Short mmCIF file of C-alpha atoms in Angstrom, two decimals:
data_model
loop_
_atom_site.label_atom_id
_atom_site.label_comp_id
_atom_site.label_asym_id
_atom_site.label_seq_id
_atom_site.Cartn_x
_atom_site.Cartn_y
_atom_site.Cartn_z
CA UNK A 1 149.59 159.06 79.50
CA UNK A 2 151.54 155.76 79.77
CA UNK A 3 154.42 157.90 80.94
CA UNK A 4 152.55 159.52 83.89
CA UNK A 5 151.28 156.08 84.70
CA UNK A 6 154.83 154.13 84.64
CA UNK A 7 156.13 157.35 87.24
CA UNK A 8 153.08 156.68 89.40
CA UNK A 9 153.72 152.66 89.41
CA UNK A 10 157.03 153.29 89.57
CA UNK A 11 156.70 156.04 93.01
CA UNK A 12 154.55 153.14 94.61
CA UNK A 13 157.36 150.86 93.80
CA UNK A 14 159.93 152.90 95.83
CA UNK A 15 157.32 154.00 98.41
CA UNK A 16 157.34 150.06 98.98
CA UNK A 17 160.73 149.61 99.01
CA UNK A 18 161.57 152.30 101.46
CA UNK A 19 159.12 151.62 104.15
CA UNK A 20 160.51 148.14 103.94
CA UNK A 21 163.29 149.13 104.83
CA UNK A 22 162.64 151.95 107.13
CA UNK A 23 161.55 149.51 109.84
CA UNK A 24 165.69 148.66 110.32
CA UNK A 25 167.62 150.45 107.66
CA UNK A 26 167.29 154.07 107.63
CA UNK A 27 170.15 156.12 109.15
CA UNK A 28 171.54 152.59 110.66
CA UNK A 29 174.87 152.84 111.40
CA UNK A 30 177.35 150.05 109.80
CA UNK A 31 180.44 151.47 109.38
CA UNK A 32 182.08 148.32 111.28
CA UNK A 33 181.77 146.31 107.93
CA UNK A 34 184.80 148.17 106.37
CA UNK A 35 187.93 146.12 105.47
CA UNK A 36 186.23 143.11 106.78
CA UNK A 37 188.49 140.50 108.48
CA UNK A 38 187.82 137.72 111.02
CA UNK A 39 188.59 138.81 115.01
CA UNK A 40 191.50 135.95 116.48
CA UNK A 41 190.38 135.43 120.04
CA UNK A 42 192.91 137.48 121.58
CA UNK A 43 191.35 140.57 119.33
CA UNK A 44 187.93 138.99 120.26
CA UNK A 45 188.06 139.69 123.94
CA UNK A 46 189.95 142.94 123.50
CA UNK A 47 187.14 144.19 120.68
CA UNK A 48 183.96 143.34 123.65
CA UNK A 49 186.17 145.06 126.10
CA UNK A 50 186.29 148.22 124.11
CA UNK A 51 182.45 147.87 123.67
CA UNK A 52 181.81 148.14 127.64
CA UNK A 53 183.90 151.12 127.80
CA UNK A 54 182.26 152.70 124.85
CA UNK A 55 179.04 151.21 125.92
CA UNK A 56 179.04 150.77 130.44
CA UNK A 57 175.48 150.86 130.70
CA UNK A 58 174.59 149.22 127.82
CA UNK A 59 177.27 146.24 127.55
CA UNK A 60 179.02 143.43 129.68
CA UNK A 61 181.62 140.91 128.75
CA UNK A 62 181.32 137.63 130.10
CA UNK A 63 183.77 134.74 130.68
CA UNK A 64 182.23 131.81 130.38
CA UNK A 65 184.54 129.24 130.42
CA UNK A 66 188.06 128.07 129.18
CA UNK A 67 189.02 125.78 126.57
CA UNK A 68 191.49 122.98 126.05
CA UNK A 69 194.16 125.39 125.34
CA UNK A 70 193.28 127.47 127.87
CA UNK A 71 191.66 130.11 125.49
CA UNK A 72 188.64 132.07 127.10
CA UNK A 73 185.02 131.41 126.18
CA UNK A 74 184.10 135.17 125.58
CA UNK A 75 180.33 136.26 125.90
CA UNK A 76 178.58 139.82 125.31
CA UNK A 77 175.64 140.92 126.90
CA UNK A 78 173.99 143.44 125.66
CA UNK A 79 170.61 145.04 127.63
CA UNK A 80 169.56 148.12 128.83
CA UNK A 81 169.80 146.76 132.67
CA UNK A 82 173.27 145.07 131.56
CA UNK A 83 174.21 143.08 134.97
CA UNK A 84 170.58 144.03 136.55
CA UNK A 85 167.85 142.28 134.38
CA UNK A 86 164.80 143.58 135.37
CA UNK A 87 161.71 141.72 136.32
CA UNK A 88 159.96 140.23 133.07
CA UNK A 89 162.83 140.88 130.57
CA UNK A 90 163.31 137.62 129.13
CA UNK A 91 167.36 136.31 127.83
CA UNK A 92 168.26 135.39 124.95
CA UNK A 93 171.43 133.90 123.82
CA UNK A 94 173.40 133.01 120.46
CA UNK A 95 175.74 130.73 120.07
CA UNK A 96 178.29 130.35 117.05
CA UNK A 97 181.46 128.52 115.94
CA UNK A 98 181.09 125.11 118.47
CA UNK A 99 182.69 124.08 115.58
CA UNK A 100 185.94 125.76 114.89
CA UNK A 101 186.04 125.60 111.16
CA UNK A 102 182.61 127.08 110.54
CA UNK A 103 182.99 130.51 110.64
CA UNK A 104 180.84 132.72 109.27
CA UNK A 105 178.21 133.00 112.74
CA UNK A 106 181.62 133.74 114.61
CA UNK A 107 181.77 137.15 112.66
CA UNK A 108 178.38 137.57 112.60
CA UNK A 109 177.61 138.03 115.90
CA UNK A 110 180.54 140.25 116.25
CA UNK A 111 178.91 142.51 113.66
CA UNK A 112 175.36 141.87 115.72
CA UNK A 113 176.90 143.34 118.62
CA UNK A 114 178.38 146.60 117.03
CA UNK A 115 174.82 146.92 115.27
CA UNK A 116 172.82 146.97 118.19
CA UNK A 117 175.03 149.15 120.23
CA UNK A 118 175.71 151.70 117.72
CA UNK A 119 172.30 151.97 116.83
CA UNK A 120 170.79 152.01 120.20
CA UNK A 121 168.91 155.54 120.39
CA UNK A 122 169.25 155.46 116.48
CA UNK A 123 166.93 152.82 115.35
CA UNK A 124 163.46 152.77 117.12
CA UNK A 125 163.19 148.68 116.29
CA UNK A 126 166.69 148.63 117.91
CA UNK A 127 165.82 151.06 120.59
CA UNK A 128 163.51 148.41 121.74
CA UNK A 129 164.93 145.83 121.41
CA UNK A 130 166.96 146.03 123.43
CA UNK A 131 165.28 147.67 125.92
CA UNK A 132 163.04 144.54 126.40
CA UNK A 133 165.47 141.45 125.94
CA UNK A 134 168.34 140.59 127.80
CA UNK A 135 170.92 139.61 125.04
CA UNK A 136 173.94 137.52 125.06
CA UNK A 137 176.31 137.33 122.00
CA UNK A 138 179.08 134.11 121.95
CA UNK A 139 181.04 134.12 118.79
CA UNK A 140 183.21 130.76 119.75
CA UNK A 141 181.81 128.20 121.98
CA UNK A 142 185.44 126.37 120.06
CA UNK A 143 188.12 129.10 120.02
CA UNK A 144 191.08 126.14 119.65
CA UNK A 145 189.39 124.66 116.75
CA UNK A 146 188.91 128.42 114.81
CA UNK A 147 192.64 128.81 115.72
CA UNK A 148 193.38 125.39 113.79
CA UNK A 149 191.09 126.27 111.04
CA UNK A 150 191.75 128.16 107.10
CA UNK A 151 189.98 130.89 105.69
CA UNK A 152 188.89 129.81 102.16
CA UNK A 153 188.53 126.29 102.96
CA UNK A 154 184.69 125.33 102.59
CA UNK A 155 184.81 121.68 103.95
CA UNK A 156 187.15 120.31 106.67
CA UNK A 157 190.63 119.96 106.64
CA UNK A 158 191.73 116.25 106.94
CA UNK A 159 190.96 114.60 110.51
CA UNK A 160 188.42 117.41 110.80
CA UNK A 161 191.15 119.63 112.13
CA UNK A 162 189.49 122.25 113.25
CA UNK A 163 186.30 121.25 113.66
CA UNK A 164 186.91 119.74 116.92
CA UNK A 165 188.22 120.91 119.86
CA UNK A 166 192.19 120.82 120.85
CA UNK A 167 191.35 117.04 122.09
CA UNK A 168 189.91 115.89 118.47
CA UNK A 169 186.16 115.43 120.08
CA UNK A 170 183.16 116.95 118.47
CA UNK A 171 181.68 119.66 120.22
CA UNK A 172 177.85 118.81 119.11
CA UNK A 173 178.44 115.17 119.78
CA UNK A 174 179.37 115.20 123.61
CA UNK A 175 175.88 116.73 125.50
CA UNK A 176 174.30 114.19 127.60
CA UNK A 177 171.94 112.93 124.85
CA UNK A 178 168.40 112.16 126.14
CA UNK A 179 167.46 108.53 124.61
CA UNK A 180 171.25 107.16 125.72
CA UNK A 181 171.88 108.98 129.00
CA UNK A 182 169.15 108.64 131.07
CA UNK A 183 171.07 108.00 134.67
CA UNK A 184 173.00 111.34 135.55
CA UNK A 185 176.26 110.74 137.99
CA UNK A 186 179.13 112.71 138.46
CA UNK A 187 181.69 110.13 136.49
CA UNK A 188 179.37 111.14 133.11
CA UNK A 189 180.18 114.93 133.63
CA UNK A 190 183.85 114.36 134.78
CA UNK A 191 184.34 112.93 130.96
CA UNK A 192 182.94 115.96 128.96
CA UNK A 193 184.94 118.59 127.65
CA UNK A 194 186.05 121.65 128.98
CA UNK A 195 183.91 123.88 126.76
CA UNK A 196 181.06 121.47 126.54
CA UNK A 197 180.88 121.48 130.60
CA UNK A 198 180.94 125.28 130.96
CA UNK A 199 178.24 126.03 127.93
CA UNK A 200 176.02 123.27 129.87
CA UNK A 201 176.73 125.37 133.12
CA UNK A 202 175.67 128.47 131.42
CA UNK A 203 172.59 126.81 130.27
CA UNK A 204 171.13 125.57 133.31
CA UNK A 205 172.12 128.39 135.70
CA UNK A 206 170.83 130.66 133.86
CA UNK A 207 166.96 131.53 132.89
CA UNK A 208 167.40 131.60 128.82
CA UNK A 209 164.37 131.67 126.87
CA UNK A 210 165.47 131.11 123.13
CA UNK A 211 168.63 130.41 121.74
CA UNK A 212 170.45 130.13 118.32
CA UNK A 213 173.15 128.12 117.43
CA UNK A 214 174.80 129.03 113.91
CA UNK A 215 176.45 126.18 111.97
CA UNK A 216 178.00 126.45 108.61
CA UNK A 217 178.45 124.08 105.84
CA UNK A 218 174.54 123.64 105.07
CA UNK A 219 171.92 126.39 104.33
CA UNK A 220 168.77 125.51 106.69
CA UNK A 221 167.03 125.97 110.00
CA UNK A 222 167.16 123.15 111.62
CA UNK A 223 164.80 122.54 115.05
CA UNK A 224 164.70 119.62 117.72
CA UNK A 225 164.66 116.71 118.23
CA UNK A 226 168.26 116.36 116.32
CA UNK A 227 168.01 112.62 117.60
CA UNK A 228 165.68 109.80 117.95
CA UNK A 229 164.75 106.60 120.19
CA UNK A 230 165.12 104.72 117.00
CA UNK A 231 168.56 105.50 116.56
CA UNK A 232 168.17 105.66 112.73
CA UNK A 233 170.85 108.11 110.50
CA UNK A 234 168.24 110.13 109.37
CA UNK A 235 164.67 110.57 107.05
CA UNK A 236 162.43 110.11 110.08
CA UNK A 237 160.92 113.21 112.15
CA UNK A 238 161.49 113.25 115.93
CA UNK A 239 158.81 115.63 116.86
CA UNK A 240 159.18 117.63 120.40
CA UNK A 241 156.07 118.50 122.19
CA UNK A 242 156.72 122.14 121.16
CA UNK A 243 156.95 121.29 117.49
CA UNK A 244 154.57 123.95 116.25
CA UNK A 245 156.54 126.35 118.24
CA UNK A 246 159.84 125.42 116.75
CA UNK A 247 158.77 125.47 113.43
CA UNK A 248 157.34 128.91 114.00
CA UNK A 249 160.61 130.06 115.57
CA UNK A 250 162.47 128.19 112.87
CA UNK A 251 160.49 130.17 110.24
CA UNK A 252 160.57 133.33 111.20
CA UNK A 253 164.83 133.04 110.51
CA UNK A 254 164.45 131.96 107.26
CA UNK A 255 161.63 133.73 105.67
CA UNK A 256 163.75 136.46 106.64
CA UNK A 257 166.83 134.91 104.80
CA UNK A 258 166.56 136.27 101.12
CA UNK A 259 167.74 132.74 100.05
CA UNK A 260 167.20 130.46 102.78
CA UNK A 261 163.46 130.69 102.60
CA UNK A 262 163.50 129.17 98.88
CA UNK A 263 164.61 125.86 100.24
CA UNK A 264 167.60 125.51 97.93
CA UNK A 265 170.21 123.80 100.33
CA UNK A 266 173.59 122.96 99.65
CA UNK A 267 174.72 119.74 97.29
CA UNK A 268 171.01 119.19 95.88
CA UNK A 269 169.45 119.48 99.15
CA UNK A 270 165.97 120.68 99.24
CA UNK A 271 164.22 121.95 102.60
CA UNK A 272 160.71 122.79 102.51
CA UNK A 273 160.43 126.83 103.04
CA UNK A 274 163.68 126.24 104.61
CA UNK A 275 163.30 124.36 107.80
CA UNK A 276 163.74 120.83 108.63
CA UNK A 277 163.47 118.70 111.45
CA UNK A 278 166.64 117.60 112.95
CA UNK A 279 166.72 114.05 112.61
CA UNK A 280 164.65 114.09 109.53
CA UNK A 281 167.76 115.63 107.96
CA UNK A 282 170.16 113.53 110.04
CA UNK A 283 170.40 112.47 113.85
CA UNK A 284 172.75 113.83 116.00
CA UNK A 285 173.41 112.35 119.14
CA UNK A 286 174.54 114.40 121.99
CA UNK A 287 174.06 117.82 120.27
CA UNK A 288 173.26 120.79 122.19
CA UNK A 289 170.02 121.91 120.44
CA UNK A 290 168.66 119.61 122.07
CA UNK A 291 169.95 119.58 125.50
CA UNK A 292 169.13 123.35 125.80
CA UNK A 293 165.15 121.91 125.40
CA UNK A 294 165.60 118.85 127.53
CA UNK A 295 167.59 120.14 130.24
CA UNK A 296 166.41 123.99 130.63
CA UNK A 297 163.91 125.97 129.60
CA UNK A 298 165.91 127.40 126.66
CA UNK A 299 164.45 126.62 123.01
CA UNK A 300 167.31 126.30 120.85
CA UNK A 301 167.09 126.24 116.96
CA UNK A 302 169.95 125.32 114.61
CA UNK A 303 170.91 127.84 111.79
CA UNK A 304 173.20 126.81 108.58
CA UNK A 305 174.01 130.15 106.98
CA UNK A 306 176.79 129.33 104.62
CA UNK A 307 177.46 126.34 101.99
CA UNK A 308 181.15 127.30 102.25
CA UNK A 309 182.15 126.66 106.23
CA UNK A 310 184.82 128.80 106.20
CA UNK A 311 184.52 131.74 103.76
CA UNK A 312 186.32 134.41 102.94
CA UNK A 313 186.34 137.92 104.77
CA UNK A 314 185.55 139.61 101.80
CA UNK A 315 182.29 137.95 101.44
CA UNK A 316 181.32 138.85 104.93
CA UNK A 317 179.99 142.24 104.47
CA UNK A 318 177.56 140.53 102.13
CA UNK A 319 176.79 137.67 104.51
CA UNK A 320 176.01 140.41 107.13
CA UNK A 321 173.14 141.66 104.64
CA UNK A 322 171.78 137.98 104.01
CA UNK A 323 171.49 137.39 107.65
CA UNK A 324 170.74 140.70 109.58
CA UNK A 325 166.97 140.69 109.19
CA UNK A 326 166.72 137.07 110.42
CA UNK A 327 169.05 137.62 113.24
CA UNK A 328 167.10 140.34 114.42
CA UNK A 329 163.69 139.30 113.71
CA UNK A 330 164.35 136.04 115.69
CA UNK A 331 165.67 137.68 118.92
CA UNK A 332 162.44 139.78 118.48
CA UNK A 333 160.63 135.90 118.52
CA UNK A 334 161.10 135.41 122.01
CA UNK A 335 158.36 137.83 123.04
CA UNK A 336 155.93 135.13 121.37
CA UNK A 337 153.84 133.08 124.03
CA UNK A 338 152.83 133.86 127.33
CA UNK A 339 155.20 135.48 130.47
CA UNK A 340 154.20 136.14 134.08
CA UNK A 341 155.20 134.99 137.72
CA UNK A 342 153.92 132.64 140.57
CA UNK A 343 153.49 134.48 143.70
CA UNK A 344 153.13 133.42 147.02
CA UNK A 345 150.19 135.00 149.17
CA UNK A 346 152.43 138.02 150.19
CA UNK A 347 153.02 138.58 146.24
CA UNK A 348 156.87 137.36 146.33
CA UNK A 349 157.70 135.02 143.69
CA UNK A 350 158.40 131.41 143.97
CA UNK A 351 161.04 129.99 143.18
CA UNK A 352 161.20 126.65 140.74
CA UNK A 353 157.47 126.37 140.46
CA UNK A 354 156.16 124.60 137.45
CA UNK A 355 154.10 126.34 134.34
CA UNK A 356 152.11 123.81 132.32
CA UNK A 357 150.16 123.65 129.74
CA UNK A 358 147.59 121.23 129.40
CA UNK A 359 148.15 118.70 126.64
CA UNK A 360 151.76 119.84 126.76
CA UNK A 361 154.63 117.56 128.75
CA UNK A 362 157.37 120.28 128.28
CA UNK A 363 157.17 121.76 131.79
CA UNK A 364 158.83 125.32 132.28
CA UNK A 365 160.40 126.62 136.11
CA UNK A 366 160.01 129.80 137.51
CA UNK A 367 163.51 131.83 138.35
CA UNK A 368 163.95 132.60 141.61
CA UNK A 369 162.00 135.89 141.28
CA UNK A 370 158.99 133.71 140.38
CA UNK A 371 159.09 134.84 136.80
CA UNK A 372 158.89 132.48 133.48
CA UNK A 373 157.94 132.98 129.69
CA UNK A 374 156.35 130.12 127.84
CA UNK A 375 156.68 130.14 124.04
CA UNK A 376 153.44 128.73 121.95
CA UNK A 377 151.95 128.08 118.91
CA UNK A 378 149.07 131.28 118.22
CA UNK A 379 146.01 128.96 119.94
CA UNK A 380 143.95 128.37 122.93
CA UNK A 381 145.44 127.26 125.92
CA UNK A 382 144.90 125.60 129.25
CA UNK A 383 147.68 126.82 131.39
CA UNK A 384 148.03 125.81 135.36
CA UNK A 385 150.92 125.99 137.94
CA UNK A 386 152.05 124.37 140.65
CA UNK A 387 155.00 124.46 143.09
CA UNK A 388 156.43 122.12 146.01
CA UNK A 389 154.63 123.15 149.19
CA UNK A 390 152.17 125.06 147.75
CA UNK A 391 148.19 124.16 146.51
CA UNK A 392 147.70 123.59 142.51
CA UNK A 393 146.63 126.55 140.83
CA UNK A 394 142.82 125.95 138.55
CA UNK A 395 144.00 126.48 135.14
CA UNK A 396 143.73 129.73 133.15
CA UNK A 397 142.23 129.51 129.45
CA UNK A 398 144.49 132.15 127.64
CA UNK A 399 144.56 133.08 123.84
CA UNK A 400 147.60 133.22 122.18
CA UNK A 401 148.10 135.37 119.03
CA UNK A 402 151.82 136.05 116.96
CA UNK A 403 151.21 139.71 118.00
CA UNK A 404 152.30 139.77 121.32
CA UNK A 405 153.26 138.58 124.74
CA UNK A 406 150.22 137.03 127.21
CA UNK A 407 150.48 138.03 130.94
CA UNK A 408 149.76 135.55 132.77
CA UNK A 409 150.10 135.61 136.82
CA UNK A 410 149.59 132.96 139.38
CA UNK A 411 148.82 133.27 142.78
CA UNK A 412 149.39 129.75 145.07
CA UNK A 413 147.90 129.78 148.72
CA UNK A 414 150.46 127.56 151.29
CA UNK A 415 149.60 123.79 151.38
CA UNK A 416 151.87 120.62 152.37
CA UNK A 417 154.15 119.17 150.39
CA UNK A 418 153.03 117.20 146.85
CA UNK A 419 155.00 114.00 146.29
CA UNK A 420 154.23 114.54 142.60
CA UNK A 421 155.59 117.80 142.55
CA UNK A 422 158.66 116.77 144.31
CA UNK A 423 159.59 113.84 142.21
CA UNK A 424 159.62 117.07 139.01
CA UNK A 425 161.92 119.48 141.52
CA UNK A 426 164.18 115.88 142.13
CA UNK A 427 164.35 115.61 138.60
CA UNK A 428 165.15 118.97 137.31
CA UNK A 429 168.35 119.82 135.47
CA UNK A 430 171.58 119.08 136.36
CA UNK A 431 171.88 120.33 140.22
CA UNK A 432 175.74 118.96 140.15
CA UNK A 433 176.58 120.54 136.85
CA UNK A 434 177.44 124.34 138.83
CA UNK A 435 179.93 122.56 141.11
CA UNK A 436 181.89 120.64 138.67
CA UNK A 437 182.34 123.68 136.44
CA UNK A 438 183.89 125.45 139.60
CA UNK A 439 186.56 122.73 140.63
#
């Protein structure tokens, strides 16, 4: 009798197990992770070409930018529009290697890409997926540093060769950082570095949503603010006004992450579940994480996925296993929230009109289609909009649930201009930042 039992346990057990795994696994195509090896740049931009030829309607490279050293800033999209986003499809960016010696999100996304191309038509999740985000993959935001880096080497080399760019600076160190830089003037941009001033062109031309930028060296999610007005080294939260948001969005990665989620950092550090606020852990000034939140309407969390910055390819097959669930599962994250458009009276959208939510002093823009996607907290919400030239709408009461994405239109009738709402469109972004990138 205790036989028949055990086999009945035991056929619940696997029953378990496989329709875990069914939602992503089953007939998934991975044959990319034999003889594993890290791409050089040159075999970067070569590898995403082949993927648009193998994949024309379903992938685009991108040029971003150049570096120091003249190498190119290489960026995948991958959608089922690719180069035609269609109305309401939200984008969605990762980010990996701004520091040359920390490797292992370089490969990653490499793998990421081959993953959800291959198994486009395959994989139902992956089916839609893509079909419903707009997705861009950059493996190296630092291509000189990776090229001045060692495989094996878990901490920096000496002078944090490698690290930095070809010109010794930091990469997460040299944003415009919001406590220091308040005045904006073309001198300030004219001093950043080549990559830093195309990334920050990327950012604020473009309508992202939610970002990830993968770090090594640490294992944690990290989420903003990575600095603080009191300028202390670390131990002391700098809370955004999105913070239940970004702890949300910062959880989803690592509950995903079969070790991240246990809090277990690297060198005795403990996270709770995982996460931490930036500048709890440690401030950064300047960091990008932050000027994705400040600057655009991109939300931006920090991912550590390796103690050892630099690891060896043979371990990569592994790491691809650790992290695919969580790299997956927090692209899927941006559909959290509420999405819509602002029309004008003959239903065309409006351009740079403001979504807010009560309570809330993060203010989102519509895209010049009138369209914009407002992550939240599951809650009740207040949510009004308003746009230069146009009347305030009343504000919409909308329930928010981890389920699924709110729809949420607005409709503005013609009135004269709002000083108030001019002083936000004055204020907005960058506007210079698309013209220096060009000269």
């Amino acid at each position: 009798m205790w036989i028949f039992n055990y086999l009945i346990i035991l056929c619940l057990i696997v029953h378990v197990f496989t329709s875990d795994i069914e939602t992503l696994d089953i007939n998934e195509e991975e044959s990319f992770l034999k003889s594993p090896k890290y791409l050089s740049n040159d075999e970067l931009g070569l590898f995403f070409e082949d993927q648009t030829k193998k994949f024309p309607t379903l992938a685009k490279v991108h040029n971003v930018g150049t570096s120091v050293n003249n190498n190119t800033i290489w960026a995948l999209e991958i959608s089922k529009n690719v180069g035609n986003r269609s109305i309401g499809v939200p984008m969605f960016k990762y980010v990996a290697n701004m520091h040359g010696d920390e490797t292992l999100g370089r490969q990653l996304l490499i793998y990421l890409s081959q993953y959800l191309l291959e198994n486009y038509n395959v994989l139902e999740r992956i089916t839609t997926l893509v079909d419903s985000v707009d997705i861009f993959l950059m493996p190296s935001l630092n291509p000189d540093g990776f090229a001045s880096s060692m495989e094996g080497h878990c901490d920096s080399l000496n002078d944090y060769v490698g690290r930095s760019n070809a010109n010794g600076v930091d990469l997460n160190r040299d944003f415009p950082d919001q406590f220091k830089d308040k005045t904006y003037n073309e001198a300030m941009f004219l001093t950043r570095q080549p990559e830093t001033l195309a990334i920050m062109a990327w950012i604020v031309n473009n309508p992202f949503v939610l970002s990830g930028n993968i770090h090594g060296g640490a294992l944690v999610a990290s989420y903003p603010y990575d600095d603080s007005n009191s300028g202390r080294d670390c131990c002391e939260e700098s809370i955004s006004p999105d913070d239940s948001i970004f702890k949300d969005l910062a959880a989803t990665y690592a509950d995903h992450h079969p070790i991240m989620h246990k809090g277990d950092g690297c060198d005795n550090e403990k996270f709770t579940n995982g996460i931490t606020n930036g500048a709890k852990w440690y401030e950064v000034r300047g960091g990008m994480q932050d000027f994705n939140y400040v600057h655009s309407n991109c939300f931006e969390i920090t991912f550590e996925l390796s103690c050892c910055k630099y690891p060896n390819s043979s371990t990569l097959p592994l790491e691809w296993h650790n992290n695919k669930l969580s790299l997956i599962s927090f692209i899927e994250s941006i559909h959290l929230g509420v999405k819509g458009q602002v029309l004008d009276e003959n239903l065309e959208g409006i351009n740079h009109a403001e979504v807010i939510v009560e309570g809330n002093n993060k203010t989102i823009y519509t895209t010049e289609r009138g369209e914009y996607w407002r992550l939240l907290h599951p809650g009740v919400y207040k949510i009004y909009a308003r746009a230069l030239g146009y009347t305030q709408s009343a504000p919409s009461t909308i329930t928010v649930t981890k389920d699924k994405t709110e729809l949420l239109n607005f409709h503005l009738t013609v009135s004269p201009p709002s000083k108030e709402v001019l002083h936000h469109q004055f204020h907005f972004g960058i506007p210079m930042l698309k013209d220096l990138h060009n000269t």
